PDB file of C-alpha atoms in Angstrom:
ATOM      1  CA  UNK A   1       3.258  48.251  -3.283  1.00 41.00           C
ATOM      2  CA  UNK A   2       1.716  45.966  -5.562  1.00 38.00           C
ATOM      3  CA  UNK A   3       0.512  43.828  -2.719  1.00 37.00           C
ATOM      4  CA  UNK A   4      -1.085  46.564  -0.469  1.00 36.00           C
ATOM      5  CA  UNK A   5      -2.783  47.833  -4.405  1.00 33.00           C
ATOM      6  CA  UNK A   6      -3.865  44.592  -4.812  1.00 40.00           C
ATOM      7  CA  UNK A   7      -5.389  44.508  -1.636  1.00 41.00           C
ATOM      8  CA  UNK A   8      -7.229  47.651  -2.040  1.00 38.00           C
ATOM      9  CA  UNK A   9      -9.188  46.569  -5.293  1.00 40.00           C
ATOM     10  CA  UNK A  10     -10.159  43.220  -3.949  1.00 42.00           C
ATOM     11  CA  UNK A  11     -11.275  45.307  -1.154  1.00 38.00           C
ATOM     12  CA  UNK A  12     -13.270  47.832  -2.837  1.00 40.00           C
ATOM     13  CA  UNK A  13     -14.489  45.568  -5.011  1.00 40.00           C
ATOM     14  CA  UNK A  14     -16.174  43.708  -1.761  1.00 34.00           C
ATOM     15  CA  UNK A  15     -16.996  46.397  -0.474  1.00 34.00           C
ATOM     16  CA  UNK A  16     -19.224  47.686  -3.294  1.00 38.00           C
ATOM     17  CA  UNK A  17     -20.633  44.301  -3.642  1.00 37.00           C
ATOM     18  CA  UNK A  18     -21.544  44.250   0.325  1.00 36.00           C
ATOM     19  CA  UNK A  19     -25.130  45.928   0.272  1.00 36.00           C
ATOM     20  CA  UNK A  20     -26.351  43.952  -2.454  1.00 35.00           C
ATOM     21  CA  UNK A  21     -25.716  40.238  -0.274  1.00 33.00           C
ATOM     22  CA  UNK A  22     -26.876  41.721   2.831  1.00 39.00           C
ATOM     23  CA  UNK A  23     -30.390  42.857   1.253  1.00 47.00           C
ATOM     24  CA  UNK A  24     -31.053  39.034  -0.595  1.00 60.00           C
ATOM     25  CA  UNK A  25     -29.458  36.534   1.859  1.00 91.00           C
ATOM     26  CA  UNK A  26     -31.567  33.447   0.373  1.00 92.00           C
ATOM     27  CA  UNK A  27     -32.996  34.653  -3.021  1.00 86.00           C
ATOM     28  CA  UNK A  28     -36.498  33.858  -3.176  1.00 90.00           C
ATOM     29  CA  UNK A  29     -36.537  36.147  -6.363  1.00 87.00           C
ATOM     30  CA  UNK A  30     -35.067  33.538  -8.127  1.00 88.00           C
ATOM     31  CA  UNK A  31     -37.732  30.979  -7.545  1.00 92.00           C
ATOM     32  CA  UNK A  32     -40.426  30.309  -9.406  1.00 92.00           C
ATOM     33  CA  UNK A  33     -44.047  31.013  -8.098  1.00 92.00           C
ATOM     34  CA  UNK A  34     -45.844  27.892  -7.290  1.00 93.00           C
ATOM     35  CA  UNK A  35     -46.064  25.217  -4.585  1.00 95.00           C
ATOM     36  CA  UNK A  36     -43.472  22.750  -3.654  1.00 97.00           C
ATOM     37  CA  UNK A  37     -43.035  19.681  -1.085  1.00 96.00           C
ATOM     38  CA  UNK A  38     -39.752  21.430   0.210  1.00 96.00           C
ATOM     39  CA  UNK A  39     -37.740  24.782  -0.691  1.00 97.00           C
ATOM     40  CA  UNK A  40     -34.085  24.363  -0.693  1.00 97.00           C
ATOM     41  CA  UNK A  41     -32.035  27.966  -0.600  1.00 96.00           C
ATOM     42  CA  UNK A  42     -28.689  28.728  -0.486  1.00 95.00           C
ATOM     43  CA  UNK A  43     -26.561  31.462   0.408  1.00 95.00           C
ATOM     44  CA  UNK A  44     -22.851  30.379  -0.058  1.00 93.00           C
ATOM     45  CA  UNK A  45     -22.054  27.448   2.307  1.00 95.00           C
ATOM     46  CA  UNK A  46     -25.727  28.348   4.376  1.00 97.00           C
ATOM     47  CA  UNK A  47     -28.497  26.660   3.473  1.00 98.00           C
ATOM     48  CA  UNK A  48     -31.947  27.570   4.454  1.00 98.00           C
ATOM     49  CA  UNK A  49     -34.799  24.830   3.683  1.00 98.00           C
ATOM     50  CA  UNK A  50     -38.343  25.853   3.865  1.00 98.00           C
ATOM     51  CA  UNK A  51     -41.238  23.092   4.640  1.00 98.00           C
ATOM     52  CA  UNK A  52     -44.958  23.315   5.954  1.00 97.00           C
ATOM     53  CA  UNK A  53     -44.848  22.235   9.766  1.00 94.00           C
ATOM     54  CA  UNK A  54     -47.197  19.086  10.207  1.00 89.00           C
ATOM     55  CA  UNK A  55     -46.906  18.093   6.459  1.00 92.00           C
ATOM     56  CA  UNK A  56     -48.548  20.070   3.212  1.00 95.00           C
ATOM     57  CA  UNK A  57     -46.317  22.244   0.594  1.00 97.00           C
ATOM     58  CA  UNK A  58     -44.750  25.732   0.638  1.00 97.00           C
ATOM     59  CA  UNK A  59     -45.912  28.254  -1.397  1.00 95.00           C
ATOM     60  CA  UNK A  60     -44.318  30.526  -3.183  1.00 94.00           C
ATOM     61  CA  UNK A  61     -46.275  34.164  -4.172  1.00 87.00           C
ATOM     62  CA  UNK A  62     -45.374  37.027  -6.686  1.00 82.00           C
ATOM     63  CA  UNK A  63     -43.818  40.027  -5.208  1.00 78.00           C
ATOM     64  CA  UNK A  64     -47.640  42.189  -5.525  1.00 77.00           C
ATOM     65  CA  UNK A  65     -49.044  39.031  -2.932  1.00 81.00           C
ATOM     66  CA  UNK A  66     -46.488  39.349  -0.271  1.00 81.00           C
ATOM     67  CA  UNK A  67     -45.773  42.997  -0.362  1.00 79.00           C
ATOM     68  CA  UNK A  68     -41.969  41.981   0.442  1.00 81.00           C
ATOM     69  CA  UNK A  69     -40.854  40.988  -2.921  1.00 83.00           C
ATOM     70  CA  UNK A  70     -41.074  37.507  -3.175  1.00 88.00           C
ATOM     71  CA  UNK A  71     -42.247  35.164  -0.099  1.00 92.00           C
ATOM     72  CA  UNK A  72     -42.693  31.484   1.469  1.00 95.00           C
ATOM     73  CA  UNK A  73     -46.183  30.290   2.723  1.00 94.00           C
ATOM     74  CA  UNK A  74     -47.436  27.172   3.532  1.00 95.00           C
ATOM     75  CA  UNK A  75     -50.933  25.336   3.045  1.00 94.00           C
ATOM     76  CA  UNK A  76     -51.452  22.180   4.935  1.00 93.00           C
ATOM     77  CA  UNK A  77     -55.691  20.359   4.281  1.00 90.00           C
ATOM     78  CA  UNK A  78     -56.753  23.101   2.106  1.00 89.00           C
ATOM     79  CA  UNK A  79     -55.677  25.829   4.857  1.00 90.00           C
ATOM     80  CA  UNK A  80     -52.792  27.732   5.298  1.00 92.00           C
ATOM     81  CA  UNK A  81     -50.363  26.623   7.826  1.00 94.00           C
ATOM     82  CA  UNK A  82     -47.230  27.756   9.825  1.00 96.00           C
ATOM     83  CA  UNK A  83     -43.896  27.115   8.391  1.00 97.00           C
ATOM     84  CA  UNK A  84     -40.544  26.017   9.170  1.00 98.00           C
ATOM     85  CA  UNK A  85     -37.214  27.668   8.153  1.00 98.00           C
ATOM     86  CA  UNK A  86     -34.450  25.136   8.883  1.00 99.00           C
ATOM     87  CA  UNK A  87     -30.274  26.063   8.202  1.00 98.00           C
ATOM     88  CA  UNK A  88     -27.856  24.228   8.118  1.00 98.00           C
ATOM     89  CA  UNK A  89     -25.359  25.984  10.600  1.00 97.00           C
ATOM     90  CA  UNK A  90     -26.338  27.678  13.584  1.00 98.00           C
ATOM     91  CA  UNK A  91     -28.011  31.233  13.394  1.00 98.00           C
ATOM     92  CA  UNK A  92     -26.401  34.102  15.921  1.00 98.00           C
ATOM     93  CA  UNK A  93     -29.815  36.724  15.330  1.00 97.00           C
ATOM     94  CA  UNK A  94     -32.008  36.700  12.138  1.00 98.00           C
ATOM     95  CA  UNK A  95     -34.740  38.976  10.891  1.00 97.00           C
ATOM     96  CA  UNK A  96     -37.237  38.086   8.335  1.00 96.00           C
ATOM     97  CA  UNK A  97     -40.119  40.352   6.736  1.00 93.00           C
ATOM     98  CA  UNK A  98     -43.604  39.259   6.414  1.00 92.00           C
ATOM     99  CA  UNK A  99     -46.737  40.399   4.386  1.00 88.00           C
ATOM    100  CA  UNK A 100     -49.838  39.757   2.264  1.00 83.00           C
ATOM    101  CA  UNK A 101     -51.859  41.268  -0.047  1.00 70.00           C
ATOM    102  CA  UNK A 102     -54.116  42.634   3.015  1.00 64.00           C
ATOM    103  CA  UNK A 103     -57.529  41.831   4.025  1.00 59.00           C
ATOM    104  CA  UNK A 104     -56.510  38.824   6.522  1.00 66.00           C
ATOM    105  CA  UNK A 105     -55.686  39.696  10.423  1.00 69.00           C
ATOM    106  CA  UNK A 106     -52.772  37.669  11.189  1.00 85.00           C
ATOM    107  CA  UNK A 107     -52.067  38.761  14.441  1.00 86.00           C
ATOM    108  CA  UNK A 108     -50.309  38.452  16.203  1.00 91.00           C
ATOM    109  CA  UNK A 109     -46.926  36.980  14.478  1.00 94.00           C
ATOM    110  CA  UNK A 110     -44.764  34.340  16.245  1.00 97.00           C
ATOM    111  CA  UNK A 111     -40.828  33.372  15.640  1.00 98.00           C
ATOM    112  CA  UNK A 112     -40.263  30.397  17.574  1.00 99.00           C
ATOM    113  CA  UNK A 113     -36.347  29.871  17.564  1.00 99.00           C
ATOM    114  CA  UNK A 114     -35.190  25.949  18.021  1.00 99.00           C
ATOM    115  CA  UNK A 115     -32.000  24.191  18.748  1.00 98.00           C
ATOM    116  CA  UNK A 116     -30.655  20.775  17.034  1.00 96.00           C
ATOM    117  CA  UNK A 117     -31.959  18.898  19.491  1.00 98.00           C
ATOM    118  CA  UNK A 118     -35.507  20.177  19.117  1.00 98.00           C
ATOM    119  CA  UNK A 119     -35.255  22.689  22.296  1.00 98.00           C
ATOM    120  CA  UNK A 120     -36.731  26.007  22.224  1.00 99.00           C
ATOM    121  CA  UNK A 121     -34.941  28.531  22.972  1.00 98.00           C
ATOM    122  CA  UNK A 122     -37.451  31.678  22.754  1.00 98.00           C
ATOM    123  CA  UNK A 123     -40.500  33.210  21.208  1.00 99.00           C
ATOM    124  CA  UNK A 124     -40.307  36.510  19.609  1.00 98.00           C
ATOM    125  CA  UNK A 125     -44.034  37.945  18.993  1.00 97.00           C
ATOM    126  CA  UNK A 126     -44.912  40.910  16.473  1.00 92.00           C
ATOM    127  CA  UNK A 127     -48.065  42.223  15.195  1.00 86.00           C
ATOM    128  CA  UNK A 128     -50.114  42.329  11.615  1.00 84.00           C
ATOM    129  CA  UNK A 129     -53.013  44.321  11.704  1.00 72.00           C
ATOM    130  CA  UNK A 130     -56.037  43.579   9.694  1.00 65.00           C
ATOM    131  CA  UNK A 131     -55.899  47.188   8.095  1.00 58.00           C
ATOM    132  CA  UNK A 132     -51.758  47.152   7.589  1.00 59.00           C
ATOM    133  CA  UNK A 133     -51.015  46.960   3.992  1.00 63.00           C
ATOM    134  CA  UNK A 134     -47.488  46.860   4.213  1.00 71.00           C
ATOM    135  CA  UNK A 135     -44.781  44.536   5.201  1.00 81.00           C
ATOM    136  CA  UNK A 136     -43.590  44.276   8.680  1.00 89.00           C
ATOM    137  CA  UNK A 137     -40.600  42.598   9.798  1.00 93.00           C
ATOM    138  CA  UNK A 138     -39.724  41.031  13.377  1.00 96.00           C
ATOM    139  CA  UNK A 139     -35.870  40.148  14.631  1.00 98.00           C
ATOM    140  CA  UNK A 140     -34.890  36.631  16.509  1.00 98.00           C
ATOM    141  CA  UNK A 141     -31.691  36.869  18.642  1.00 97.00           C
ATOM    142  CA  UNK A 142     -31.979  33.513  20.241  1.00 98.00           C
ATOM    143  CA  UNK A 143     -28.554  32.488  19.127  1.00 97.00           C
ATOM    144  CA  UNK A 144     -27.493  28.645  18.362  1.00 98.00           C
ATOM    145  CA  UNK A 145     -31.076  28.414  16.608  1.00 99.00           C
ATOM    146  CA  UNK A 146     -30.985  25.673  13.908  1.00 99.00           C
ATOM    147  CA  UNK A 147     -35.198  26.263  12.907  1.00 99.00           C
ATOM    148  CA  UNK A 148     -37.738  28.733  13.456  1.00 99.00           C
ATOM    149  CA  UNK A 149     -41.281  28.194  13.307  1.00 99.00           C
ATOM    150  CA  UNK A 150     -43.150  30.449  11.886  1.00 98.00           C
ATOM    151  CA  UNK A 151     -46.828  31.312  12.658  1.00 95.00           C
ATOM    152  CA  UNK A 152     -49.453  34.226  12.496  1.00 92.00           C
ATOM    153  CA  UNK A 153     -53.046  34.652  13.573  1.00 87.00           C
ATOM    154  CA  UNK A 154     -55.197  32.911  16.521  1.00 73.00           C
ATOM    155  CA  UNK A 155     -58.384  31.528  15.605  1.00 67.00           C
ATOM    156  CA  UNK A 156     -59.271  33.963  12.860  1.00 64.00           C
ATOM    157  CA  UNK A 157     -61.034  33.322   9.720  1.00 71.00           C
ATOM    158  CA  UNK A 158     -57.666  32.963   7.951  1.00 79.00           C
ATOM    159  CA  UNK A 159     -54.400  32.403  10.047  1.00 87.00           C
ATOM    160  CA  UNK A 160     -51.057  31.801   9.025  1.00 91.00           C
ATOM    161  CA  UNK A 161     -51.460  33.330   5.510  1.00 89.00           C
ATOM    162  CA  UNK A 162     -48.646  35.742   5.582  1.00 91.00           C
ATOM    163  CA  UNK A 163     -45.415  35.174   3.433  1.00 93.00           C
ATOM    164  CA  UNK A 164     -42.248  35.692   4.786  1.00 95.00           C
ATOM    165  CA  UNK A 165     -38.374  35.999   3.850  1.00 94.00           C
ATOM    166  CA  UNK A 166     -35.137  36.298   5.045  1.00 96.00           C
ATOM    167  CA  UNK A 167     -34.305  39.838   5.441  1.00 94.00           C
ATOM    168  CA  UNK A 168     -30.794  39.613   6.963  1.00 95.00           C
ATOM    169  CA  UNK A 169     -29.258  36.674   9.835  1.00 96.00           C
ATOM    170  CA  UNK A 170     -25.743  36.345  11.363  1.00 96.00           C
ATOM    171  CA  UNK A 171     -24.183  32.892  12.392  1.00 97.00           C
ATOM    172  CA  UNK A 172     -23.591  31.916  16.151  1.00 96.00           C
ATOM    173  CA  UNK A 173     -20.364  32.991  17.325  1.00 89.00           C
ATOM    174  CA  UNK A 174     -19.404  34.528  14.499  1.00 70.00           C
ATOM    175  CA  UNK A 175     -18.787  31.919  12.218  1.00 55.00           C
ATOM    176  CA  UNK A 176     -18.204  33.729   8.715  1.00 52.00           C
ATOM    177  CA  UNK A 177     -17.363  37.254   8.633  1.00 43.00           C
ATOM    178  CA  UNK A 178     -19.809  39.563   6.639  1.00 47.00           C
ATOM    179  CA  UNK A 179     -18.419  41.067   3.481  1.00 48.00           C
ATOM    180  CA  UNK A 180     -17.301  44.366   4.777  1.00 41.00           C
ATOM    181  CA  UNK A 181     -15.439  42.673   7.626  1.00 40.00           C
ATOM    182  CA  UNK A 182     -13.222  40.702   4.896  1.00 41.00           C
ATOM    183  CA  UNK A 183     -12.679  44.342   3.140  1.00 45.00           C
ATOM    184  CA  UNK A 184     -10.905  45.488   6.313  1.00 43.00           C
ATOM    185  CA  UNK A 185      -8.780  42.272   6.605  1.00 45.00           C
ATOM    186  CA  UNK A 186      -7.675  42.469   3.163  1.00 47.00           C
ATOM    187  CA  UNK A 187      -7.094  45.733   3.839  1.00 50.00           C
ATOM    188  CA  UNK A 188      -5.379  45.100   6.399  1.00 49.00           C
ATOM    189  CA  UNK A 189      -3.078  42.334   4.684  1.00 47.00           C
ATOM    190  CA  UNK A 190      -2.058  44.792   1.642  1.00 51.00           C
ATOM    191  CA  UNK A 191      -1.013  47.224   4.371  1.00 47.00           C
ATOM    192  CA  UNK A 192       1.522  44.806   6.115  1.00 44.00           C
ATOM    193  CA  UNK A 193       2.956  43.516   2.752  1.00 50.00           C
ATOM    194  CA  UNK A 194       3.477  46.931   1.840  1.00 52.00           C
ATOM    195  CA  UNK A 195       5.345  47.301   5.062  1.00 48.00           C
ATOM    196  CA  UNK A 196       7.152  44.493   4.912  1.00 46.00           C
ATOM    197  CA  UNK A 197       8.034  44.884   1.609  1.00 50.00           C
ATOM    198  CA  UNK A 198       9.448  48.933   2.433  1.00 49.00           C
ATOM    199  CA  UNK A 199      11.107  47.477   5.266  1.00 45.00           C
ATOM    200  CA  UNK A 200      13.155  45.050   3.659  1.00 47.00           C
ATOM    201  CA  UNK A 201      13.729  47.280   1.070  1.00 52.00           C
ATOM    202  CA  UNK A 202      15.466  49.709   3.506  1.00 46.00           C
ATOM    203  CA  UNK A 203      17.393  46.599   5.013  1.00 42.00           C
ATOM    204  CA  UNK A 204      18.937  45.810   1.864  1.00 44.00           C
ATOM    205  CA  UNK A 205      20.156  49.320   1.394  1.00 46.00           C
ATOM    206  CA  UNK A 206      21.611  49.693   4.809  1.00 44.00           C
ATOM    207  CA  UNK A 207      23.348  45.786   4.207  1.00 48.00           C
ATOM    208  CA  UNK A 208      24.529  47.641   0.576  1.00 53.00           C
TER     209      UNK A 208
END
C-alpha cells in the first residue's frame, strides 16, 4: 500500500507540473533582452543553441516586440538575418511561434529541418502577413533533425525580422518520455507493488 500511495503522489505531482514544461520548453523568459554572439538554452538534458546563420548576433526582444512572449532574432551587416536553432539530440517534430511588433511583411516563413551531417531533410513554409498583428506558429515533422534554419520574407524592405521560440518539440524515436507518460508508469509501478505486496501477503497466510 505504501508503495502504490507513493506512487500516486509522485504521479500527481507530475502530472500537475506537466502543462507548465510543455508550454516553456527552452525559457527565453529567463533571458535577458539584448544581443549576443550565441544563445545557449536548456531544457533538462536538451540543449537548444541559437546563432545568426552566416555570422552576426542573436537578438533577444521584450515580450510587447515579438508578440509571443519573449523571442530570438538575428542581425547580420546592420540587417536582420535568418537564424539557426541547433539541439543537441535529435528532434522527432517541433513547433515554434513567430511574431513582431507588425508593420514588416515577412512572408512567407521557412523551417528548413537539417540532419548531423548537414542534409536537409524538408522545408516547411507558413505565412506572415503585412497586416497580421499576432503571432503565428508553423510545425516541422522532419524527424532526426539536428538544426533548423529559420527565415522569413523575400526581397522585401525588411526580411527576416520576425522573432521566434520554441513552442513545443518531441525527440526522434521517442527518446525521453513527456511528463504525463512517466505519471502513468509510476502509476503503473505503485499498482504492481501493491499487488505484489497483497499477494504475498495472502501467501504467507495460506503457508500460516
Amino acid at each position: 500500500m505504501k508503495i502504490m500511495f507513493a506512487g500516486t503522489i509522485g504521479a500527481a505531482a507530475l502530472l500537475a507540473a506537466a502543462p507548465a514544461i510543455a508550454a516553456t520548453p527552452f525559457d527565453l523568459e529567463g533571458v535577458a533582452a539584448g544581443s549576443y554572439a550565441s544563445l545557449v538554452v536548456d531544457d533538462g538534458p536538451v540543449q537548444l543553441t541559437i546563432t545568426s546563420e552566416g555570422g552576426g548576433v542573436v537578438l533577444v526582444g521584450d515580450s510587447n516586440v515579438a508578440l509571443i512572449g519573449k523571442g530570438a532574432a538575428s542581425v547580420r551587416d546592420g540587417r536582420f538575418s535568418a537564424k539557426r536553432f541547433t539541439f543537441n539530440q535529435s528532434i522527432g517534430s517541433i513547433t515554434f511561434n513567430y511574431g513582431d511588433a507588425g508593420g514588416d511583411d515577412d512572408n512567407p516563413v521557412n523551417v528548413a529541418a537539417f540532419d548531423d551531417l548537414g542534409v536537409l531533410l524538408g522545408t516547411v513554409v507558413g505565412s506572415y502577413d503585412r497586416d497580421e498583428s499576432l503571432g503565428g506558429s508553423i510545425t516541422s515533422t522532419f524527424s532526426g533533425a539536428r538544426y533548423y534554419i529559420l527565415s522569413s520574407g523575400s526581397g522585401d524592405a525588411n526580411p527576416n525580422s520576425l522573432f521566434w521560440d520554441v513552442a513545443s518539440y518531441s525527440l526522434a524515436g521517442g527518446g525521453v518520455p513527456e511528463p504525463a507518460t512517466w505519471a502513468l508508469m509510476i502509476l503503473g509501478f505503485g499498482a504492481v507493488g501493491g499487488a505484489m505486496r497483497r499477494r504475498s501477503g495472502r501467501a504467507a497466510a495460506v503457508a500460516a
